[in-house]
Amino acid sequence: MKFEGASRFPTRNFPYHRNASGLSRDGLADPLKDIPTGAAARFILGIDRKASVLDPRAEASPVNDAFAKLVLAPGHRPETLLELLAVLDAVVGPDALPDQRIYRVADGGQIAWDPSTADLDRHLRLVVTRHREQDAEIFVSTAPPFNSSGIFLQVFAWDPVAGAYNFYERRSGTWSWAGNSWHSLRAPTRGRGPFDSHVNGGPVMKELKVPWLHWHSQASPIQDEIFAPDDPLRSDTLYHSSQVKGAEDLELIVRSGTSRWTKSRFDREAQNGILSNAQSFLRQVVTTTTVNLTSSPQQSASLAPDELLRLPTTFFLNTECLLDELNIPANIQRLKVPGAFYTNCLSRYAVQRQDGGVVVQGDVDFAFAVPEPSLEDRVILAGLLGRGVLSRRLAACLLMVDFQNPIFSRKREYLLRFFPTQMKLDGSGEALFVQAVRDPGGEMGAEFLSLWDVDPSGWEQSFATMIETHWTKLTEKLGTADGFDEIFRLAESRRRQFRKRPLSEFGLTLPIASTLEITDFLRMDVDAHVLPDPEEA
């Protein structure tokens, strides 16, 4: 493994830019350079023009999380992961966080070491969580070597006073507070600093569900075979600690943390029968603020030509919202294609993984890796339904617009402008929203209106029939090699759309169809045709 200068840090806190060597701040002034040695700093990108000293001991301190109280307030300034964990280990009494769990993730974590891959940065990172109970109070993100004061070291921790997560980074020996979850939701801080990847302020685990692509898990452990024979990580006690858990455990923690933050948002914004800042909630229903990554449960390297490849359903339909949350009674089967269809596309389009100057031929570990609708958006939808902001019918009409494109839909995104900044919790804003869509007319709102005008007594079955009809046509398309080729192109298009986002941090995260030319991004229509979407490019 290569560390220090060779490691490219994730995009967090500071305004990185991409260059030939990866992600860097080359040529940009360090905003922490004037902070006195031993002090903690505040630097919230978008608000602060320069850093200022942060006093976490102050009675009116803006930070009241466990990291601030147990580490910064007593004067500790750990420069490495090992020093930070030692500080937390020394805390006793009711404030202690005795439960520690360690998780491994590496976008190249299934690429075995050999001389030809010796220079490949596999982007191995650790996530360390500290708990009193099931919820994690502190999340730490870093990479080896764990005694390095130069490798990135980032923390976010739950603040019960703010009802949000506080985000910190250690850089050049100084700990800096980069804001809290509330800063993620609106300008001038939205999408900046840590909120370029923690887009909506909550925990992020891109590969959230089985098979937990890139994570050490029961589906695919990260083995020592990725290390050179003399790599110190082969015998590192922390890396091989009994506290190392699989991604199946972290998934539960991230789900819980997402629910914790979402509940706090609703508790603050939904008061006296009114939901304030309603558009910040509704944009997570009708726009793609962020995504998770999913794949087939089958490993690509062992896929036989005569084996049926099971495709991820959420690539084609937002089943978790439409079928699970809204209970639309559509009966659909998992889509499968002959393995030869997929392996032929891998060969035809020279699929590879590329990072820096290193190219590794072939697919990622699990086949058909693609973006899907995010967990946090589903949790927001459930909250809007539970608080009475949206009826099931209105929510279904919104999500059935362009339903065959569960992410990156311009048609759904267009509807956001018609929501007011405040909405009543009794559903009375529904008619006002519908009328607002009707008034300007135009093609972009016509699909929503056609859905809304379906007989209110039979909309569930009508929508189910629409989904089932589309699914039948999609199944027929996937029955031919040419039809699957269209779907493969659509998958590559959505991967390229994902790569335009800050959440796409590493070249090894998703495969690249290196010889496939896509002039415009692609979308699917209700007849399962894959078409250019030039305005999305």
C-alpha positions as semicolon CSV with decimal commas, in nm:
position;residue;x (nm);y (nm);z (nm)
1;M;0,000;0,000;0,000
2;K;0,112;0,358;-0,062
3;F;0,049;0,623;0,199
4;E;0,107;0,988;0,281
5;G;0,162;1,191;-0,037
6;A;0,035;0,913;-0,264
7;S;-0,304;0,891;-0,095
8;R;-0,575;1,112;-0,234
9;F;-0,798;1,250;0,033
10;P;-1,176;1,244;0,002
11;T;-1,343;1,577;-0,068
12;R;-1,420;1,726;0,271
13;N;-1,406;2,063;0,447
14;F;-1,161;2,241;0,216
15;P;-1,222;2,337;-0,150
16;Y;-1,031;2,064;-0,329
17;H;-1,002;2,052;-0,703
18;R;-0,915;1,773;-0,943
19;N;-0,588;1,762;-1,126
20;A;-0,379;1,495;-1,290
21;S;-0,257;1,362;-0,957
22;G;-0,599;1,339;-0,795
23;L;-0,769;1,560;-0,539
24;S;-0,561;1,842;-0,398
25;R;-0,559;2,198;-0,268
26;D;-0,257;2,299;-0,474
27;G;-0,220;2,673;-0,485
28;L;-0,498;2,745;-0,234
29;A;-0,421;2,924;0,091
30;D;-0,464;2,715;0,405
31;P;-0,744;2,886;0,602
32;L;-0,607;2,742;0,927
33;K;-0,257;2,885;0,896
34;D;-0,313;3,170;1,145
35;I;-0,474;2,956;1,418
36;P;-0,245;2,938;1,724
37;T;-0,078;2,607;1,798
38;G;-0,293;2,395;2,028
39;A;-0,616;2,580;1,956
40;A;-0,924;2,439;1,789
41;A;-1,071;2,627;1,496
42;R;-1,398;2,706;1,327
43;F;-1,401;2,721;0,948
44;I;-1,740;2,675;0,777
45;L;-1,695;2,695;0,403
46;G;-1,948;2,934;0,252
47;I;-1,983;3,143;0,571
48;D;-1,631;3,203;0,702
49;R;-1,373;3,386;0,495
50;K;-1,102;3,280;0,737
51;A;-1,078;3,048;1,034
52;S;-1,135;3,165;1,389
53;V;-1,054;3,010;1,727
54;L;-1,323;2,777;1,860
55;D;-1,367;2,741;2,236
56;P;-1,558;2,415;2,301
57;R;-1,546;2,488;2,678
58;A;-1,756;2,803;2,649
59;E;-2,103;2,797;2,797
60;A;-2,245;2,913;2,464
61;S;-2,027;2,681;2,259
62;P;-2,180;2,585;1,922
63;V;-2,049;2,230;1,966
64;N;-2,186;2,000;2,234
65;D;-2,116;1,653;2,099
66;A;-1,909;1,377;2,258
67;F;-1,599;1,460;2,052
68;A;-1,611;1,824;2,161
69;K;-1,679;1,738;2,526
70;L;-1,442;1,443;2,570
71;V;-1,156;1,544;2,340
72;L;-1,143;1,913;2,249
73;A;-1,283;2,076;2,565
74;P;-1,030;1,910;2,801
75;G;-0,750;2,034;2,574
76;H;-0,662;1,715;2,389
77;R;-0,533;1,767;2,037
78;P;-0,474;1,416;1,901
79;E;-0,287;1,419;1,572
80;T;-0,334;1,052;1,479
81;L;-0,608;0,794;1,496
82;L;-0,420;0,602;1,765
83;E;-0,390;0,915;1,980
84;L;-0,759;0,993;1,936
85;L;-0,868;0,642;2,036
86;A;-0,636;0,655;2,338
87;V;-0,804;0,976;2,457
88;L;-1,148;0,816;2,425
89;D;-1,031;0,497;2,594
90;A;-0,917;0,695;2,898
91;V;-1,264;0,842;2,965
92;V;-1,448;0,677;3,254
93;G;-1,789;0,728;3,406
94;P;-2,127;0,796;3,247
95;D;-1,977;1,001;2,961
96;A;-1,750;0,719;2,843
97;L;-1,796;0,559;2,503
98;P;-1,669;0,209;2,575
99;D;-1,804;0,027;2,270
100;Q;-1,573;0,055;1,969
101;R;-1,637;-0,095;1,627
102;I;-1,407;-0,089;1,326
103;Y;-1,508;-0,119;0,961
104;R;-1,290;-0,156;0,652
105;V;-1,369;-0,019;0,308
106;A;-1,150;-0,022;-0,002
107;D;-1,268;0,054;-0,356
108;G;-0,990;-0,175;-0,476
109;G;-1,033;-0,415;-0,187
110;Q;-1,072;-0,723;-0,407
111;I;-0,771;-0,656;-0,630
112;A;-0,497;-0,889;-0,506
113;W;-0,142;-0,756;-0,481
114;D;0,109;-0,859;-0,742
115;P;0,398;-0,671;-0,902
116;S;0,170;-0,533;-1,175
117;T;-0,065;-0,374;-0,918
118;A;0,202;-0,266;-0,670
119;D;0,149;0,101;-0,747
120;L;-0,231;0,085;-0,733
121;D;-0,389;0,292;-0,456
122;R;-0,674;0,070;-0,339
123;H;-0,810;0,353;-0,123
124;L;-0,828;0,151;0,194
125;R;-1,000;0,344;0,474
126;L;-1,128;0,267;0,820
127;V;-1,446;0,386;0,983
128;V;-1,437;0,367;1,362
129;T;-1,751;0,422;1,569
130;R;-1,785;0,479;1,943
131;H;-2,104;0,397;2,130
132;R;-2,279;0,386;2,463
133;E;-2,569;0,196;2,316
134;Q;-2,663;0,102;1,957
135;D;-2,647;0,456;1,817
136;A;-2,297;0,575;1,732
137;E;-2,207;0,899;1,909
138;I;-1,880;0,945;1,719
139;F;-1,781;0,839;1,366
140;V;-1,413;0,855;1,267
141;S;-1,287;0,821;0,909
142;T;-0,921;0,775;0,824
143;A;-0,670;0,562;0,635
144;P;-0,347;0,384;0,726
145;P;-0,091;0,434;0,865
146;F;-0,284;0,488;1,187
147;N;0,005;0,663;1,363
148;S;0,034;0,924;1,086
149;S;-0,029;1,293;1,152
150;G;-0,042;1,356;0,776
151;I;-0,310;1,114;0,661
152;F;-0,665;1,253;0,662
153;L;-0,851;1,224;0,994
154;Q;-1,216;1,327;1,003
155;V;-1,485;1,303;1,270
156;F;-1,854;1,365;1,289
157;A;-2,043;1,334;1,614
158;W;-2,400;1,368;1,735
159;D;-2,479;1,692;1,916
160;P;-2,794;1,656;2,131
161;V;-2,819;2,033;2,180
162;A;-2,811;2,118;1,810
163;G;-2,998;1,801;1,720
164;A;-2,745;1,746;1,443
165;Y;-2,407;1,600;1,358
166;N;-2,099;1,822;1,395
167;F;-1,824;1,771;1,136
168;Y;-1,452;1,806;1,212
169;E;-1,120;1,755;1,037
170;R;-0,763;1,751;1,165
171;R;-0,527;1,920;0,921
172;S;-0,171;2,035;0,982
173;G;-0,208;1,957;1,350
174;T;-0,523;2,171;1,398
175;W;-0,875;2,043;1,460
176;S;-1,136;2,244;1,275
177;W;-1,514;2,244;1,312
178;A;-1,664;2,256;0,961
179;G;-2,029;2,305;1,058
180;N;-2,321;2,082;1,148
181;S;-2,597;1,902;0,965
182;W;-2,820;2,211;0,952
183;H;-2,559;2,379;0,731
184;S;-2,611;2,106;0,470
185;L;-2,969;2,210;0,396
186;R;-2,947;2,560;0,254
187;A;-2,718;2,818;0,096
188;P;-2,448;2,937;0,129
189;T;-2,319;2,618;0,292
190;R;-2,524;2,355;0,108
191;G;-2,299;2,133;-0,101
192;R;-1,982;2,286;0,038
193;G;-1,719;2,154;0,276
194;P;-1,825;1,819;0,424
195;F;-2,170;1,869;0,270
196;D;-2,047;1,799;-0,081
197;S;-2,073;1,432;0,015
198;H;-2,283;1,443;0,333
199;V;-2,530;1,620;0,105
200;N;-2,827;1,617;0,343
201;G;-2,632;1,623;0,668
202;G;-2,652;1,259;0,773
203;P;-2,419;0,958;0,779
204;V;-2,305;0,837;0,438
205;M;-2,250;0,475;0,341
206;K;-2,276;0,470;-0,036
207;E;-2,280;0,091;-0,066
208;L;-2,546;0,046;0,199
209;K;-2,706;-0,289;0,122
210;V;-2,602;-0,645;0,048
211;P;-2,355;-0,720;-0,107
212;W;-2,204;-0,397;0,037
213;L;-1,984;-0,331;-0,263
214;H;-1,625;-0,238;-0,155
215;W;-1,687;-0,299;0,218
216;H;-1,540;-0,578;0,426
217;S;-1,848;-0,791;0,487
218;Q;-1,990;-1,140;0,509
219;A;-2,052;-1,117;0,132
220;S;-1,691;-1,040;0,041
221;P;-1,420;-0,992;0,305
222;I;-1,123;-0,765;0,238
223;Q;-0,832;-1,006;0,273
224;D;-0,463;-0,949;0,338
225;E;-0,395;-1,055;-0,022
226;I;-0,435;-0,689;-0,123
227;F;-0,111;-0,606;0,064
228;A;0,249;-0,650;-0,045
229;P;0,425;-0,936;0,136
230;D;0,616;-0,688;0,356
231;D;0,323;-0,450;0,419
232;P;0,300;-0,364;0,792
233;L;-0,080;-0,387;0,779
234;R;-0,051;-0,765;0,758
235;S;0,042;-0,762;1,127
236;D;-0,121;-0,436;1,243
237;T;-0,309;-0,498;1,568
238;L;-0,576;-0,233;1,513
239;Y;-0,646;-0,343;1,155
240;H;-0,685;-0,704;1,275
241;S;-0,860;-0,618;1,601
242;S;-1,144;-0,832;1,730
243;Q;-1,348;-0,509;1,707
244;V;-1,348;-0,531;1,327
245;K;-1,707;-0,582;1,211
246;G;-1,868;-0,636;0,875
247;A;-2,061;-0,383;0,669
248;E;-2,381;-0,567;0,760
249;D;-2,332;-0,422;1,111
250;L;-2,246;-0,071;0,990
251;E;-2,558;-0,068;0,770
252;L;-2,775;-0,086;1,083
253;I;-2,581;0,199;1,247
254;V;-2,610;0,420;0,937
255;R;-2,982;0,349;0,908
256;S;-3,028;0,440;1,274
257;G;-2,818;0,756;1,238
258;T;-3,016;0,862;0,931
259;S;-3,342;0,817;1,120
260;R;-3,203;1,008;1,419
261;W;-3,112;1,311;1,208
262;T;-3,434;1,298;1,005
263;K;-3,646;1,291;1,321
264;S;-3,456;1,594;1,449
265;R;-3,526;1,779;1,124
266;F;-3,898;1,714;1,148
267;D;-3,910;1,792;1,521
268;R;-3,761;2,137;1,457
269;E;-3,933;2,225;1,131
270;A;-4,279;2,072;1,188
271;Q;-4,440;2,276;1,465
272;N;-4,779;2,434;1,529
273;G;-4,931;2,248;1,238
274;I;-4,682;2,389;0,984
275;L;-4,378;2,237;0,811
276;S;-4,124;2,513;0,760
277;N;-3,863;2,499;0,486
278;A;-4,085;2,250;0,308
279;Q;-3,887;2,257;-0,016
280;S;-3,577;2,124;0,160
281;F;-3,780;1,813;0,244
282;L;-3,968;1,782;-0,086
283;R;-3,654;1,807;-0,297
284;Q;-3,556;1,467;-0,150
285;V;-3,876;1,324;-0,299
286;V;-3,865;1,470;-0,650
287;T;-3,493;1,530;-0,712
288;T;-3,181;1,317;-0,687
289;T;-2,990;1,491;-0,409
290;T;-2,772;1,185;-0,358
291;V;-2,765;0,813;-0,434
292;N;-2,661;0,480;-0,295
293;L;-2,474;0,221;-0,501
294;T;-2,610;-0,126;-0,558
295;S;-2,529;-0,429;-0,772
296;S;-2,619;-0,784;-0,846
297;P;-2,546;-1,018;-0,553
298;Q;-2,335;-1,226;-0,792
299;Q;-1,961;-1,181;-0,826
300;S;-1,862;-1,079;-1,175
301;A;-1,543;-1,286;-1,198
302;S;-1,725;-1,614;-1,137
303;L;-2,028;-1,543;-1,357
304;A;-2,073;-1,826;-1,608
305;P;-2,212;-1,754;-1,958
306;D;-2,506;-1,992;-1,902
307;E;-2,580;-1,859;-1,552
308;L;-2,869;-1,617;-1,502
309;L;-2,750;-1,277;-1,379
310;R;-2,990;-1,121;-1,128
311;L;-3,017;-0,748;-1,189
312;P;-3,080;-0,498;-0,907
313;T;-3,447;-0,405;-0,915
314;T;-3,391;-0,055;-0,779
315;F;-3,197;0,037;-1,093
316;F;-3,523;0,011;-1,285
317;L;-3,785;0,117;-1,029
318;N;-3,792;0,290;-0,692
319;T;-3,946;-0,017;-0,532
320;E;-3,863;0,088;-0,177
321;C;-4,077;0,400;-0,205
322;L;-4,344;0,297;-0,455
323;L;-4,405;-0,062;-0,348
324;D;-4,280;-0,082;0,010
325;E;-4,355;0,266;0,148
326;L;-4,662;0,353;-0,059
327;N;-4,789;-0,005;-0,097
328;I;-4,876;0,017;-0,466
329;P;-4,987;-0,343;-0,535
330;A;-4,773;-0,407;-0,843
331;N;-4,664;-0,767;-0,890
332;I;-4,320;-0,775;-1,048
333;Q;-4,047;-1,037;-1,063
334;R;-3,674;-0,988;-1,033
335;L;-3,518;-0,931;-1,375
336;K;-3,260;-1,183;-1,493
337;V;-3,046;-1,213;-1,805
338;P;-2,805;-1,478;-1,936
339;G;-2,459;-1,420;-1,799
340;A;-2,326;-1,422;-2,155
341;F;-2,519;-1,103;-2,233
342;Y;-2,330;-0,925;-1,956
343;T;-1,985;-1,074;-2,013
344;N;-2,012;-0,997;-2,385
345;C;-2,079;-0,630;-2,303
346;L;-1,780;-0,626;-2,069
347;S;-1,561;-0,746;-2,354
348;R;-1,725;-0,538;-2,630
349;Y;-1,686;-0,211;-2,437
350;A;-1,348;-0,290;-2,276
351;V;-1,477;-0,250;-1,922
352;Q;-1,202;-0,166;-1,676
353;R;-1,120;0,006;-1,351
354;Q;-0,891;0,304;-1,367
355;D;-0,732;0,514;-1,098
356;G;-0,459;0,765;-1,164
357;G;-0,233;0,605;-1,424
358;V;-0,313;0,246;-1,328
359;V;-0,566;0,043;-1,530
360;V;-0,710;-0,288;-1,409
361;Q;-0,898;-0,480;-1,674
362;G;-1,244;-0,610;-1,592
363;D;-1,543;-0,534;-1,374
364;V;-1,569;-0,452;-1,006
365;D;-1,622;-0,742;-0,768
366;F;-2,001;-0,763;-0,800
367;A;-2,169;-0,745;-1,138
368;F;-2,381;-0,459;-1,271
369;A;-2,281;-0,196;-1,013
370;V;-2,505;0,109;-1,051
371;P;-2,649;0,405;-0,857
372;E;-2,995;0,371;-0,699
373;P;-3,232;0,594;-0,496
374;S;-3,088;0,675;-0,155
375;L;-3,192;0,557;0,190
376;E;-3,215;0,911;0,325
377;D;-3,468;1,009;0,060
378;R;-3,692;0,717;0,153
379;V;-3,671;0,812;0,521
380;I;-3,775;1,168;0,434
381;L;-4,072;1,036;0,234
382;A;-4,183;0,827;0,531
383;G;-4,160;1,135;0,755
384;L;-4,366;1,347;0,516
385;L;-4,633;1,079;0,506
386;G;-4,627;1,026;0,882
387;R;-4,651;1,398;0,960
388;G;-4,943;1,449;0,723
389;V;-4,757;1,675;0,478
390;L;-4,819;1,438;0,187
391;S;-5,104;1,196;0,129
392;R;-5,020;0,855;-0,016
393;R;-5,196;0,958;-0,334
394;L;-4,998;1,279;-0,384
395;A;-4,670;1,107;-0,299
396;A;-4,748;0,829;-0,545
397;C;-4,835;1,077;-0,820
398;L;-4,504;1,256;-0,765
399;L;-4,299;0,938;-0,778
400;M;-4,491;0,787;-1,069
401;V;-4,381;1,079;-1,286
402;D;-4,107;0,930;-1,504
403;F;-4,110;0,627;-1,271
404;Q;-3,901;0,422;-1,514
405;N;-3,610;0,656;-1,428
406;P;-3,588;0,629;-1,049
407;I;-3,293;0,871;-1,037
408;F;-3,178;1,173;-1,242
409;S;-3,528;1,263;-1,366
410;R;-3,575;1,615;-1,500
411;K;-3,952;1,565;-1,514
412;R;-3,981;1,503;-1,141
413;E;-3,729;1,771;-1,054
414;Y;-3,940;2,026;-1,242
415;L;-4,221;1,979;-0,988
416;L;-4,017;2,111;-0,695
417;R;-4,076;2,473;-0,797
418;F;-4,450;2,440;-0,730
419;F;-4,414;2,353;-0,361
420;P;-4,444;2,646;-0,118
421;T;-4,186;2,720;0,148
422;Q;-4,436;2,620;0,418
423;M;-4,697;2,343;0,417
424;K;-4,968;2,254;0,664
425;L;-4,955;1,916;0,833
426;D;-5,321;1,843;0,761
427;G;-5,276;1,786;0,389
428;S;-5,462;2,101;0,295
429;G;-5,173;2,223;0,081
430;E;-5,235;1,940;-0,163
431;A;-5,496;2,125;-0,373
432;L;-5,282;2,440;-0,380
433;F;-4,986;2,244;-0,514
434;V;-5,194;2,075;-0,783
435;Q;-5,341;2,408;-0,892
436;A;-4,996;2,561;-0,907
437;V;-4,889;2,287;-1,147
438;R;-5,203;2,338;-1,359
439;D;-5,168;2,712;-1,399
440;P;-4,855;2,731;-1,618
441;G;-4,949;2,420;-1,817
442;G;-4,674;2,286;-2,040
443;E;-4,535;1,943;-2,115
444;M;-4,317;1,910;-1,803
445;G;-4,616;1,916;-1,567
446;A;-4,857;1,724;-1,789
447;E;-4,753;1,378;-1,673
448;F;-4,813;1,464;-1,308
449;L;-5,156;1,606;-1,390
450;S;-5,251;1,297;-1,588
451;L;-5,165;1,085;-1,285
452;W;-5,350;1,314;-1,045
453;D;-5,659;1,302;-1,266
454;V;-5,684;0,923;-1,236
455;D;-6,001;0,821;-1,047
456;P;-5,912;0,877;-0,678
457;S;-6,091;0,555;-0,584
458;G;-5,873;0,342;-0,809
459;W;-5,534;0,507;-0,834
460;E;-5,346;0,225;-0,657
461;Q;-5,453;-0,040;-0,906
462;S;-5,413;0,197;-1,200
463;F;-5,053;0,276;-1,100
464;A;-4,984;-0,093;-1,036
465;T;-5,102;-0,173;-1,388
466;M;-4,874;0,096;-1,532
467;I;-4,576;-0,054;-1,349
468;E;-4,663;-0,411;-1,448
469;T;-4,711;-0,316;-1,814
470;H;-4,372;-0,145;-1,819
471;W;-4,215;-0,444;-1,643
472;T;-4,351;-0,682;-1,907
473;K;-4,197;-0,474;-2,184
474;L;-3,870;-0,448;-1,992
475;T;-3,862;-0,825;-1,941
476;E;-3,914;-0,877;-2,314
477;K;-3,629;-0,636;-2,394
478;L;-3,393;-0,820;-2,162
479;G;-3,468;-1,144;-2,343
480;T;-3,240;-1,046;-2,632
481;A;-2,873;-0,958;-2,644
482;D;-2,947;-0,635;-2,830
483;G;-3,208;-0,539;-2,573
484;F;-2,967;-0,597;-2,288
485;D;-2,705;-0,394;-2,472
486;E;-2,943;-0,095;-2,446
487;I;-2,978;-0,153;-2,072
488;F;-2,602;-0,182;-2,034
489;R;-2,565;0,154;-2,207
490;L;-2,821;0,304;-1,971
491;A;-2,627;0,166;-1,673
492;E;-2,306;0,321;-1,803
493;S;-2,485;0,652;-1,857
494;R;-2,606;0,660;-1,497
495;R;-2,260;0,568;-1,372
496;R;-2,120;0,865;-1,564
497;Q;-2,385;1,092;-1,414
498;F;-2,278;0,970;-1,071
499;R;-1,913;1,045;-1,151
500;K;-2,001;1,410;-1,202
501;R;-2,092;1,436;-0,832
502;P;-1,856;1,502;-0,541
503;L;-1,968;1,174;-0,382
504;S;-1,771;0,999;-0,657
505;E;-1,431;1,025;-0,492
506;F;-1,226;0,740;-0,635
507;G;-1,171;0,602;-0,983
508;L;-1,206;0,242;-0,865
509;T;-1,556;0,288;-0,724
510;L;-1,738;0,192;-1,045
511;P;-1,625;0,029;-1,369
512;I;-1,571;0,226;-1,689
513;A;-1,690;0,109;-2,032
514;S;-1,383;0,260;-2,193
515;T;-1,484;0,223;-2,559
516;L;-1,853;0,307;-2,518
517;E;-1,932;0,649;-2,658
518;I;-2,232;0,823;-2,502
519;T;-2,287;1,169;-2,649
520;D;-2,591;1,250;-2,435
521;F;-2,698;1,096;-2,109
522;L;-2,970;0,836;-2,151
523;R;-3,315;0,773;-2,006
524;M;-3,583;0,507;-2,041
525;D;-3,940;0,559;-2,157
526;V;-4,249;0,366;-2,046
527;D;-4,216;0,129;-2,343
528;A;-3,866;0,031;-2,220
529;H;-3,688;0,216;-2,500
530;V;-3,355;0,376;-2,406
531;L;-3,337;0,728;-2,546
532;P;-3,098;1,026;-2,538
533;D;-3,175;1,293;-2,279
534;P;-2,964;1,578;-2,418
535;E;-3,085;1,846;-2,177
536;E;-2,952;1,636;-1,888
537;A;-2,597;1,633;-2,024
